[in-house]
Short mmCIF file of C-alpha atoms in Angstrom, two decimals:
data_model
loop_
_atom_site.label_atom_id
_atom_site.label_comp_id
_atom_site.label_asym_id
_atom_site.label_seq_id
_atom_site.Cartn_x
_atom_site.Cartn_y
_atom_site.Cartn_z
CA UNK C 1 -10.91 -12.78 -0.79
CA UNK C 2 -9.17 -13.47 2.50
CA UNK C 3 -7.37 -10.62 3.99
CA UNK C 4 -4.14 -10.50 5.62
CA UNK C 5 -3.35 -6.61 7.33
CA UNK C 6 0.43 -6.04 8.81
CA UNK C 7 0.11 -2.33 9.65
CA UNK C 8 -2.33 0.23 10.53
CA UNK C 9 -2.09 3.45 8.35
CA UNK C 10 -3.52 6.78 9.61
CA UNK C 11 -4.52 9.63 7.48
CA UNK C 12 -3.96 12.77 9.23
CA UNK C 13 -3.91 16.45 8.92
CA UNK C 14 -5.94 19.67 9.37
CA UNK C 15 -9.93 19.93 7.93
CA UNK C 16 -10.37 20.59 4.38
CA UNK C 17 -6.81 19.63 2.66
CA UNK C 18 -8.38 16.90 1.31
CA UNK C 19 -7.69 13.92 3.60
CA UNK C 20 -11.16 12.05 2.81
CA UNK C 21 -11.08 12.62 -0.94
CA UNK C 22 -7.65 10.62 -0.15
CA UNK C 23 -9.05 8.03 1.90
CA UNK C 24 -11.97 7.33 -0.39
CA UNK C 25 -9.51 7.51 -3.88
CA UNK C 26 -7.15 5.07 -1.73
CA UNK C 27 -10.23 3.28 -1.06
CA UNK C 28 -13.30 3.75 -2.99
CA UNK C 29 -15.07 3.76 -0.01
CA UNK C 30 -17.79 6.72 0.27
CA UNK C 31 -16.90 9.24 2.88
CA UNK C 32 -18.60 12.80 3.53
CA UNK C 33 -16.62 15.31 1.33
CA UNK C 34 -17.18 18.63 1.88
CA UNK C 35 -14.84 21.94 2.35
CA UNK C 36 -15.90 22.63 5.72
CA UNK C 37 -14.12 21.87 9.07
CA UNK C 38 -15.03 18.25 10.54
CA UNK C 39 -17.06 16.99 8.23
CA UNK C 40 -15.10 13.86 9.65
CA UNK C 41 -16.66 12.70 12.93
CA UNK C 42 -16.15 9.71 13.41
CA UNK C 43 -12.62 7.39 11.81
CA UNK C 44 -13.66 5.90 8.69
CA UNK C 45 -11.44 2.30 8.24
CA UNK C 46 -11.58 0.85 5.01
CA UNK C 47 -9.09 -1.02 2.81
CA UNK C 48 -6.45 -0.21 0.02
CA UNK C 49 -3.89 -1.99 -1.69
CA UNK C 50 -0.20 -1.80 -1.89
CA UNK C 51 1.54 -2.50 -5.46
CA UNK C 52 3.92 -5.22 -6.57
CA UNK C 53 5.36 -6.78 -9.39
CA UNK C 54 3.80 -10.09 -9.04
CA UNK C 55 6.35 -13.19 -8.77
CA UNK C 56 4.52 -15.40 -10.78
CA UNK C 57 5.90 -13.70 -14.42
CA UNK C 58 9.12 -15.04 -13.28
CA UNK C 59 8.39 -18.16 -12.84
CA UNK C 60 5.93 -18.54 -15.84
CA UNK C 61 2.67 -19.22 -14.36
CA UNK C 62 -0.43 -18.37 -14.08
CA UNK C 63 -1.38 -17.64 -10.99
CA UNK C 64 -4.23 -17.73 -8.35
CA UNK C 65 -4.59 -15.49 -5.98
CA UNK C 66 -6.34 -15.54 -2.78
CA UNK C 67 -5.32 -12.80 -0.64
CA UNK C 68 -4.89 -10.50 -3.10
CA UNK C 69 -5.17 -9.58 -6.59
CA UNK C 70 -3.30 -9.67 -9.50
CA UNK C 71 -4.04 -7.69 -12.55
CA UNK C 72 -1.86 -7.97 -15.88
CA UNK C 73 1.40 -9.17 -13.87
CA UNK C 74 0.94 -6.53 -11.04
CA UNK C 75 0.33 -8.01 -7.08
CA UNK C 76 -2.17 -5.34 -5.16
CA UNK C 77 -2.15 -6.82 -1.27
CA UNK C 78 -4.85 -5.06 0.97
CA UNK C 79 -4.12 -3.01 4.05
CA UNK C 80 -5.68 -1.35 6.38
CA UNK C 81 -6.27 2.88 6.46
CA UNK C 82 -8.02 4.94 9.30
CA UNK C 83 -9.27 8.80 7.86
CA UNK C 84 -8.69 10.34 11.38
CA UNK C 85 -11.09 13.31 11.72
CA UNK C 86 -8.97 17.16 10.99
CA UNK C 87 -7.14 18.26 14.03
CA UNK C 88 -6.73 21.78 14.60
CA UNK C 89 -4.55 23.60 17.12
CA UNK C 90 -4.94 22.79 20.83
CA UNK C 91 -6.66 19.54 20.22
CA UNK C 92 -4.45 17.67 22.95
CA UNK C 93 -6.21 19.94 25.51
CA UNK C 94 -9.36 18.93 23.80
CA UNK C 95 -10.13 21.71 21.80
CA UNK C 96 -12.30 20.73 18.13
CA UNK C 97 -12.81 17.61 18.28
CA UNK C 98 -10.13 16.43 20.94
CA UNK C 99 -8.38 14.02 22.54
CA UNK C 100 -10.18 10.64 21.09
CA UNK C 101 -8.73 11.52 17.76
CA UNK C 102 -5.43 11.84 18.75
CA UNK C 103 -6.15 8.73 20.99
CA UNK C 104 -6.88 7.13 16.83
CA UNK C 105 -3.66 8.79 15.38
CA UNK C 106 -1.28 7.33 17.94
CA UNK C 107 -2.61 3.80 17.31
CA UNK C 108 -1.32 3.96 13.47
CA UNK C 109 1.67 2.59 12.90
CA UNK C 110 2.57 5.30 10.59
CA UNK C 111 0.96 8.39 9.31
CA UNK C 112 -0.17 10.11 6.05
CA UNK C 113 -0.30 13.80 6.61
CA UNK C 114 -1.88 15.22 3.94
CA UNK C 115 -1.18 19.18 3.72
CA UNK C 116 -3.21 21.58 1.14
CA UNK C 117 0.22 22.26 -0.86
CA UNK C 118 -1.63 25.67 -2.58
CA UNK C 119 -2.18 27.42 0.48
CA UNK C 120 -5.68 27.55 0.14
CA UNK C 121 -6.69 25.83 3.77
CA UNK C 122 -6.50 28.59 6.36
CA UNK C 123 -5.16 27.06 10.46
CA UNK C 124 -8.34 26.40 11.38
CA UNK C 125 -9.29 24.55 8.06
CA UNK C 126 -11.45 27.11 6.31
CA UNK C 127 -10.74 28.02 2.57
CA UNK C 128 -8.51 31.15 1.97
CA UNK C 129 -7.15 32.50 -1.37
CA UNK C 130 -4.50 29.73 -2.51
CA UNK C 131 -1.14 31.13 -1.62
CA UNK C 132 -2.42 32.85 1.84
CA UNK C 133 -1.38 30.34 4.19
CA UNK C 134 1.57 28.54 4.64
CA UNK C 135 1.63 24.79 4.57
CA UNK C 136 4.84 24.19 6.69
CA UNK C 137 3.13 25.76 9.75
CA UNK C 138 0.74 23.22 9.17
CA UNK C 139 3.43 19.88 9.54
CA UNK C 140 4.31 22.07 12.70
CA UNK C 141 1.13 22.29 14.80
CA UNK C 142 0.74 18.45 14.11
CA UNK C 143 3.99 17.54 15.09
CA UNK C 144 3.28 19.67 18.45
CA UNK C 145 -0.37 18.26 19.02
CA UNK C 146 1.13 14.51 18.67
CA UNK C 147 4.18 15.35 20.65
CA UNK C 148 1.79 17.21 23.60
CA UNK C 149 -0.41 13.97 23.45
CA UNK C 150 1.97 11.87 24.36
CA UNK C 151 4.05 14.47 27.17
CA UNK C 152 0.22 14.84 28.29
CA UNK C 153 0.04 10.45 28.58
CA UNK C 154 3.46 10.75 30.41
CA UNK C 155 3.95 13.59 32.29
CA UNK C 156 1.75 13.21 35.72
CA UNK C 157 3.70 9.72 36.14
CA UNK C 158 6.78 10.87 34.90
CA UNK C 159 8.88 11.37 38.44
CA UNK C 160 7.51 7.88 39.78
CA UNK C 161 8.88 6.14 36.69
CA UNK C 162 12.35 8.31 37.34
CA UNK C 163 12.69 7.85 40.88
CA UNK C 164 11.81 4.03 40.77
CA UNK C 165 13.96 3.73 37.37
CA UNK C 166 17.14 4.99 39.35
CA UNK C 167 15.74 2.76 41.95
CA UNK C 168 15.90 -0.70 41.03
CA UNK C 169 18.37 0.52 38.23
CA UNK C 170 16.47 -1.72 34.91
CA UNK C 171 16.03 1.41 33.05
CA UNK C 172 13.74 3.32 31.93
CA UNK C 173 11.99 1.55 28.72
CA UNK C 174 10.01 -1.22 30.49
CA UNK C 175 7.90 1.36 32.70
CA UNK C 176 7.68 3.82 29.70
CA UNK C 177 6.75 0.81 27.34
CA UNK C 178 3.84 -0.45 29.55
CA UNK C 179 2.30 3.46 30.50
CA UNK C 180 2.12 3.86 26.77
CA UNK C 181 0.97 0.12 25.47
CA UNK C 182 -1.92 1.84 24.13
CA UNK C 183 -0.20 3.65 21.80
CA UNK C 184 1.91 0.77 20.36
CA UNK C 185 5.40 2.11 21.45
CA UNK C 186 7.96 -0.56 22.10
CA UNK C 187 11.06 -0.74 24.35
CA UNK C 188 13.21 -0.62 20.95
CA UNK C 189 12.54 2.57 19.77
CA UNK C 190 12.38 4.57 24.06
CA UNK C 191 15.96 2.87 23.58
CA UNK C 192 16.66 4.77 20.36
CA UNK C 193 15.35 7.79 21.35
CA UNK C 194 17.22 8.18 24.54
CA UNK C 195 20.37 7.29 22.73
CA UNK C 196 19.61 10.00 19.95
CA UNK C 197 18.68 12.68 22.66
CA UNK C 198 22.27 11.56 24.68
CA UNK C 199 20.09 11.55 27.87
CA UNK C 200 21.71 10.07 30.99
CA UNK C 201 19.43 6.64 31.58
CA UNK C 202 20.50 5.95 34.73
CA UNK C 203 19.34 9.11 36.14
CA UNK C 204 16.16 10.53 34.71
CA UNK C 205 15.15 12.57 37.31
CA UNK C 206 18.10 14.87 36.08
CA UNK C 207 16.65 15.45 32.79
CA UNK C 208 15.35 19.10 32.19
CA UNK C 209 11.89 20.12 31.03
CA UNK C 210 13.45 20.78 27.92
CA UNK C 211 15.20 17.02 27.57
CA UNK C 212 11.34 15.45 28.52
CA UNK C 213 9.86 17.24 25.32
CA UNK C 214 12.84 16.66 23.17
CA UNK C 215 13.02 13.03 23.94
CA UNK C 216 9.46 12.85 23.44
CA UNK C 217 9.39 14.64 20.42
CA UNK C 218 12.19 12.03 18.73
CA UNK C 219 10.34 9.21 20.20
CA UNK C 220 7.67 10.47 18.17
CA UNK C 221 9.08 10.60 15.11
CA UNK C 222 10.27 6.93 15.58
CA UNK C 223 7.33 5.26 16.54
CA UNK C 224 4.60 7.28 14.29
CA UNK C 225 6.81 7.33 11.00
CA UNK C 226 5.19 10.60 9.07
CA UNK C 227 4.93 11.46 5.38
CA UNK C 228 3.57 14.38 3.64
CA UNK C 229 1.17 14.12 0.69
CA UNK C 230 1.35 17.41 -0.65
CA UNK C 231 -1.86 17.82 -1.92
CA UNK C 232 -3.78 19.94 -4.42
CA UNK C 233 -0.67 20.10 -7.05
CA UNK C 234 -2.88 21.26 -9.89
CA UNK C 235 -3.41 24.82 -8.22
CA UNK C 236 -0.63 27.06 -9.06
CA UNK C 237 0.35 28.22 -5.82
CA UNK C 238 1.12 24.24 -4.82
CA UNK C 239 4.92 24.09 -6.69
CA UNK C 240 6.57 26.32 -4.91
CA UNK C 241 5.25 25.09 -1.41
CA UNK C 242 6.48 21.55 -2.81
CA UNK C 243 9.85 22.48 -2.60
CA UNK C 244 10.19 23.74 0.63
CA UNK C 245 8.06 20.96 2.14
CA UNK C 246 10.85 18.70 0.80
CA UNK C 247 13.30 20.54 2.81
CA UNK C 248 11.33 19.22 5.91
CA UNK C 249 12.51 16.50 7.74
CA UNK C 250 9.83 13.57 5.80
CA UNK C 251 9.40 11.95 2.58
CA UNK C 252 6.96 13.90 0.34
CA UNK C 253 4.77 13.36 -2.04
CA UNK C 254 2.81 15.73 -4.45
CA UNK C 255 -0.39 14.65 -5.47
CA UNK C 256 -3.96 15.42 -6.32
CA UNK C 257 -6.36 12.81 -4.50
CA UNK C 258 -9.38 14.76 -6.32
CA UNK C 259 -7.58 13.28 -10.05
CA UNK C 260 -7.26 9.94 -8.58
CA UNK C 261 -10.89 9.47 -6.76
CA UNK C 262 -11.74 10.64 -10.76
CA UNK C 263 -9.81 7.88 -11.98
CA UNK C 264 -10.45 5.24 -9.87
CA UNK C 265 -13.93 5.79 -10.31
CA UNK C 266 -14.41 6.03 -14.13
CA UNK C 267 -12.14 2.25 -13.88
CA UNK C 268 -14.54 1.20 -11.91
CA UNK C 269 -16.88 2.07 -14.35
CA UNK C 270 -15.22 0.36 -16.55
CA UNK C 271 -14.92 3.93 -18.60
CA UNK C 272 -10.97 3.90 -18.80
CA UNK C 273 -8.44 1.10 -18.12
CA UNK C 274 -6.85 2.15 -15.13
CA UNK C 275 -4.80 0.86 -12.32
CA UNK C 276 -3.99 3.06 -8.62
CA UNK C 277 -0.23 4.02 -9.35
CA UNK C 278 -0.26 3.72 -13.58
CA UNK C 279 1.69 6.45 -15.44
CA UNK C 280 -1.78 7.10 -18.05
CA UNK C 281 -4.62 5.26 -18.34
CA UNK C 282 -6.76 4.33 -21.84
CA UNK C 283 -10.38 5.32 -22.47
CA UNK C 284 -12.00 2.21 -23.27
CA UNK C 285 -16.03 3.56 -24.25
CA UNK C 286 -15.42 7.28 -25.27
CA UNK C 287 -19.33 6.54 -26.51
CA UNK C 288 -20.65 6.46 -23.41
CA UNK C 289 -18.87 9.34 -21.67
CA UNK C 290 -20.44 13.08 -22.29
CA UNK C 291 -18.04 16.03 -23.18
CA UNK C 292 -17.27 17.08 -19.62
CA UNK C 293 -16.29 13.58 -18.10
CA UNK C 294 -13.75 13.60 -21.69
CA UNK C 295 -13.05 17.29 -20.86
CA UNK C 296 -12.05 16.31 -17.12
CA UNK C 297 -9.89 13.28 -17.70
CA UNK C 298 -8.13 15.23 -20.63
CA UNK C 299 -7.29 18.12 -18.06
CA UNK C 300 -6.33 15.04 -15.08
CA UNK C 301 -4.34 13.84 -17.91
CA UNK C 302 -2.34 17.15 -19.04
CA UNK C 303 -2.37 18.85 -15.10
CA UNK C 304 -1.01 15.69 -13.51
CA UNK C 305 0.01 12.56 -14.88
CA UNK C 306 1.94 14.26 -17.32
CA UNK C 307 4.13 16.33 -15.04
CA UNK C 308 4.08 14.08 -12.08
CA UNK C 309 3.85 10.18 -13.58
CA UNK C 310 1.34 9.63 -11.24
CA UNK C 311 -1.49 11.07 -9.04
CA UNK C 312 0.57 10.38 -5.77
CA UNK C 313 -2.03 8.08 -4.11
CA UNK C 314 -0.24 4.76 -4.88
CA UNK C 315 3.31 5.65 -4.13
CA UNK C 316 2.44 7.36 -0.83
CA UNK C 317 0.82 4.36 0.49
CA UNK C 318 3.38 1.95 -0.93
CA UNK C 319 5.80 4.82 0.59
CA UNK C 320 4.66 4.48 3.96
CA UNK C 321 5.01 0.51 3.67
CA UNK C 322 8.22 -0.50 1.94
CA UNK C 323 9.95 2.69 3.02
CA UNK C 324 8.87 3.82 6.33
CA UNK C 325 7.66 0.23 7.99
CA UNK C 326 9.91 -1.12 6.11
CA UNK C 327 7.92 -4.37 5.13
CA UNK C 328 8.70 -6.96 2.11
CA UNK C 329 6.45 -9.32 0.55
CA UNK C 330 6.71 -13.00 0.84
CA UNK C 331 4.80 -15.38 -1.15
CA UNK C 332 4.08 -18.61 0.90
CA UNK C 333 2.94 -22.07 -0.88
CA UNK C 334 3.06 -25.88 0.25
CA UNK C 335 4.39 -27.55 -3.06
CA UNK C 336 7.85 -25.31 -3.88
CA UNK C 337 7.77 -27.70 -7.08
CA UNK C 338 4.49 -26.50 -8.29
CA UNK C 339 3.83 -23.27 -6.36
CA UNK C 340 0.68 -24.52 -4.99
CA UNK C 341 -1.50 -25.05 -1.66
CA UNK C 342 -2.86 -28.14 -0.89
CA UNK C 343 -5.91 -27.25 -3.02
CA UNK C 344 -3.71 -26.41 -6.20
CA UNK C 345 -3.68 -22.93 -6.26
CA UNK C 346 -0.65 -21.24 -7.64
CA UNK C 347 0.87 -17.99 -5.46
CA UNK C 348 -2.43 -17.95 -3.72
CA UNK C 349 -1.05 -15.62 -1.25
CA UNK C 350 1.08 -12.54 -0.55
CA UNK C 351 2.09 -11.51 2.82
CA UNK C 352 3.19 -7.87 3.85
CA UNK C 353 5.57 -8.75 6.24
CA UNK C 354 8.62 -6.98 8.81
CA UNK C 355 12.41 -6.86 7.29
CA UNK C 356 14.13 -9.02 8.53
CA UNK C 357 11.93 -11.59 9.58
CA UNK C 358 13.10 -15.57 9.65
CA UNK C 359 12.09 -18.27 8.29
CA UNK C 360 10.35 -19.53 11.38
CA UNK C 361 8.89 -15.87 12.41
CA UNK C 362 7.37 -15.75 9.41
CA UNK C 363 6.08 -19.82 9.99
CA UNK C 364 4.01 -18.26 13.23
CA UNK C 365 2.70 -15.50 11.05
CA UNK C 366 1.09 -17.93 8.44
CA UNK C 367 -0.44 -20.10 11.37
CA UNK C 368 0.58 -21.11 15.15
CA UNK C 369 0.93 -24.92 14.13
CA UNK C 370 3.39 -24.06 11.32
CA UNK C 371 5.59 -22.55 14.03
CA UNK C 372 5.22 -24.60 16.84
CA UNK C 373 5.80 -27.56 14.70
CA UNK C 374 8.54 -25.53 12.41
CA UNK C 375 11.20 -28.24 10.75
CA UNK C 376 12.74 -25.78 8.38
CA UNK C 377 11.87 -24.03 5.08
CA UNK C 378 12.43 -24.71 1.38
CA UNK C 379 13.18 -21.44 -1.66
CA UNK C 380 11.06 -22.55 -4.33
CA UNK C 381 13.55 -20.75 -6.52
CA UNK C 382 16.84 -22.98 -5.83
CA UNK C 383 14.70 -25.69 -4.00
CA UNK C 384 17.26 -25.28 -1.09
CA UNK C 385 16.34 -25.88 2.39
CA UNK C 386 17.04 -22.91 5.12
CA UNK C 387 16.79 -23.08 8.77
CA UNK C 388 14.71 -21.46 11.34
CA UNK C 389 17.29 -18.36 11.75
CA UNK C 390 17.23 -17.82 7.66
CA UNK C 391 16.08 -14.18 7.20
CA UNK C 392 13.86 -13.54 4.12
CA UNK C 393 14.37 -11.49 1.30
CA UNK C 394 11.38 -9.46 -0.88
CA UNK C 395 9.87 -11.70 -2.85
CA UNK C 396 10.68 -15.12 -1.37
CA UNK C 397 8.32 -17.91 -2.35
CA UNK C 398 8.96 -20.43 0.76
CA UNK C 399 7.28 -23.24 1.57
CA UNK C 400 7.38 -24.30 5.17
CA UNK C 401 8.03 -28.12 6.30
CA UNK C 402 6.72 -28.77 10.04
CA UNK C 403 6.28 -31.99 12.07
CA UNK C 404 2.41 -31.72 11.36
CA UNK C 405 1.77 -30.27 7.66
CA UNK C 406 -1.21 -27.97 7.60
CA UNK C 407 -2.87 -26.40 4.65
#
């Protein structure tokens, strides 16, 4: 299977809240799992899916695809997820394991932080008595070590970049833009922040110590989009935390990544019928399971899925797609009549791609030669053609007509 990634997702937070149990459930890949602090060293990457409803119900066909997979009507398209190792309290001065890990986090393009919702994760990662320790300080510290990272990046250039800013008077998000290319923050969202923080562009060398670190700390929150997965929500202690995590300033999510690595497991035993993100799941050889395994996915069943709909794996990471990159999915094909490539596959392919995007953005994205040689685009569904400035919906099958047709 070919594989097309859009965004890099990090999965962040403190040692032991579970972050690798949610990285392997997202995954299935096999990570050390222990409750001890860093038993992450070194950023695992692997692959997990977003979920769609697949196009190709509406249009009555069976489909093929090639990018991704479709089971029973529903579209998963891969993406890529870094488990960044736990970071505990001074890290940006490189205390734990540092400043390389931070170096990792600021390279996502948006962030997982997934908190021990019972309380049972002391600040330095090490198991306490559920209900001991308070998650919120725990979005805190990371919010500060990110923010600190990036003031740290910045601040021994910072009255250069001022002085020649008011200098040649072209503001300040070009030099900001290329000290921080590492870390993936554009021009576009400096802008935003300095318009949020009502600094004065034109003269930076005016700002305050406390402006720096409050621009900073916006421009953080724009370009490293954060959610919470509040994990652990079968311990008592977790509701209550919950709801006063959801008075924070991110989208949360309970969830229990320990129910879903469970899950996706016994599916890929082929033990239950299970997809990441279903509402239940159906034991398929209750003959070949032994009375705990039945016990466990009984109590996974009753602790979670009933109460929540869902483990909380699946919608965080389609969370942190749709609703904090804000991508939609386009299916491109060659034949709009037949929904096929040149080698008569039907949907082959699903792309993750920006809102927003046109026709012929999205033309470069499939292949150069498609752009450079863009004539315009056809909607399979009205078999209307639309130009190079046409911005695509979710769920557009297009096929794209160019001066030299390539498969």
């Amino acid at each position: 299977m070919q594989r097309s990634y859009s965004r890099l997702l990090g999965v962040v937070g403190k040692p032991n809240t579970g972050k690798s149990t949610f990285f392997s459930a997202a995954t299935l890949a096999t990570v050390d799992i222990a409750n001890y602090p860093f038993t992450t060293i070194k950023p695992n990457r692997g692959v997990c899916y977003v979920r769609v409803p697949c196009v190709h119900e509406e249009f009555k066909v069976a489909d093929n695809p090639r990018n991704s997979l479709c089971l029973e009507g529903t579209r998963l398209i891969p993406v890529e997820i870094v488990d960044i190792a736990g970071i505990v309290s001074g890290a940006w001065e490189g205390r734990g394991l540092g400043n390389q890990f931070l170096d990792e986090i600021c390279r996502a393009d948006a962030l997982i932080h997934v908190v021990d919702a019972s309380g049972g994760t002391d600040s330095e990662g090490r198991p306490c008595k559920p209900g001991e320790h308070d998650p919120l300080e725990d979005v805190q510290f990371l919010e500060r070590e990110i923010t600190m990272w990036i003031i740290n990046i910045i601040k021994k250039d910072w009255q250069k970049i001022a002085r020649t800013t008011e200098a040649d008077k072209k503001g300040i998000a070009l030099p900001l833009e290329e000290r921080l290319t590492g870390l993936g923050i554009k021009r576009v969202s400096i802008n935003e922040a300095v318009r949020r923080c009502g600094l004065n562009v034109d003269k930076p060398t005016l700002w305050s110590d406390d402006d720096f670190y409050r621009f900073i700390d916006v421009l953080r929150r724009i370009s490293k989009p954060m959610l919470i997965v509040a994990n652990k929500i079968d311990l008592p202690t977790a509701q209550a935390n919950i709801e006063r995590l959801k008075a924070l300033d991110y989208p949360v999510i309970p969830a229990s990544a320990e129910a879903e690595l469970a899950l996706r497991r016994a599916a890929e035993k082929q033990l239950i019928d299970y997809k990441p993100g279903d509402k239940n799941f159906k034991i398929l050889t209750p003959e070949k399971m032994s009375p705990g395994q039945v016990a466990a996915l009984s109590s996974i069943n009753e602790k979670i899925l009933a109460s929540n709909n869902s483990t909380g794996i699946q919608e965080a990471i389609n969370t942190a797609y749709f609703k904090m990159l804000d991508m939609i999915t386009i299916y491109p094909v060659e034949d709009p009549e037949h929904l096929t490539n040149h080698n008569g596959q039907v949907l082959p392919d699903a792309y993750l791609v920006p809102n927003g995007i046109t026709a012929h953005q999205f033309a470069y994205i499939i292949h150069t030669e498609l752009g450079e040689n863009f004539i315009y685009a056809i909607d399979a569904r009205n078999k209307r053609r639309i130009g190079e400035d046409a911005v695509l919906k979710d769920r557009d099958v297009i096929s794209i007509v160019s001066a030299k047709k390539r498969a």
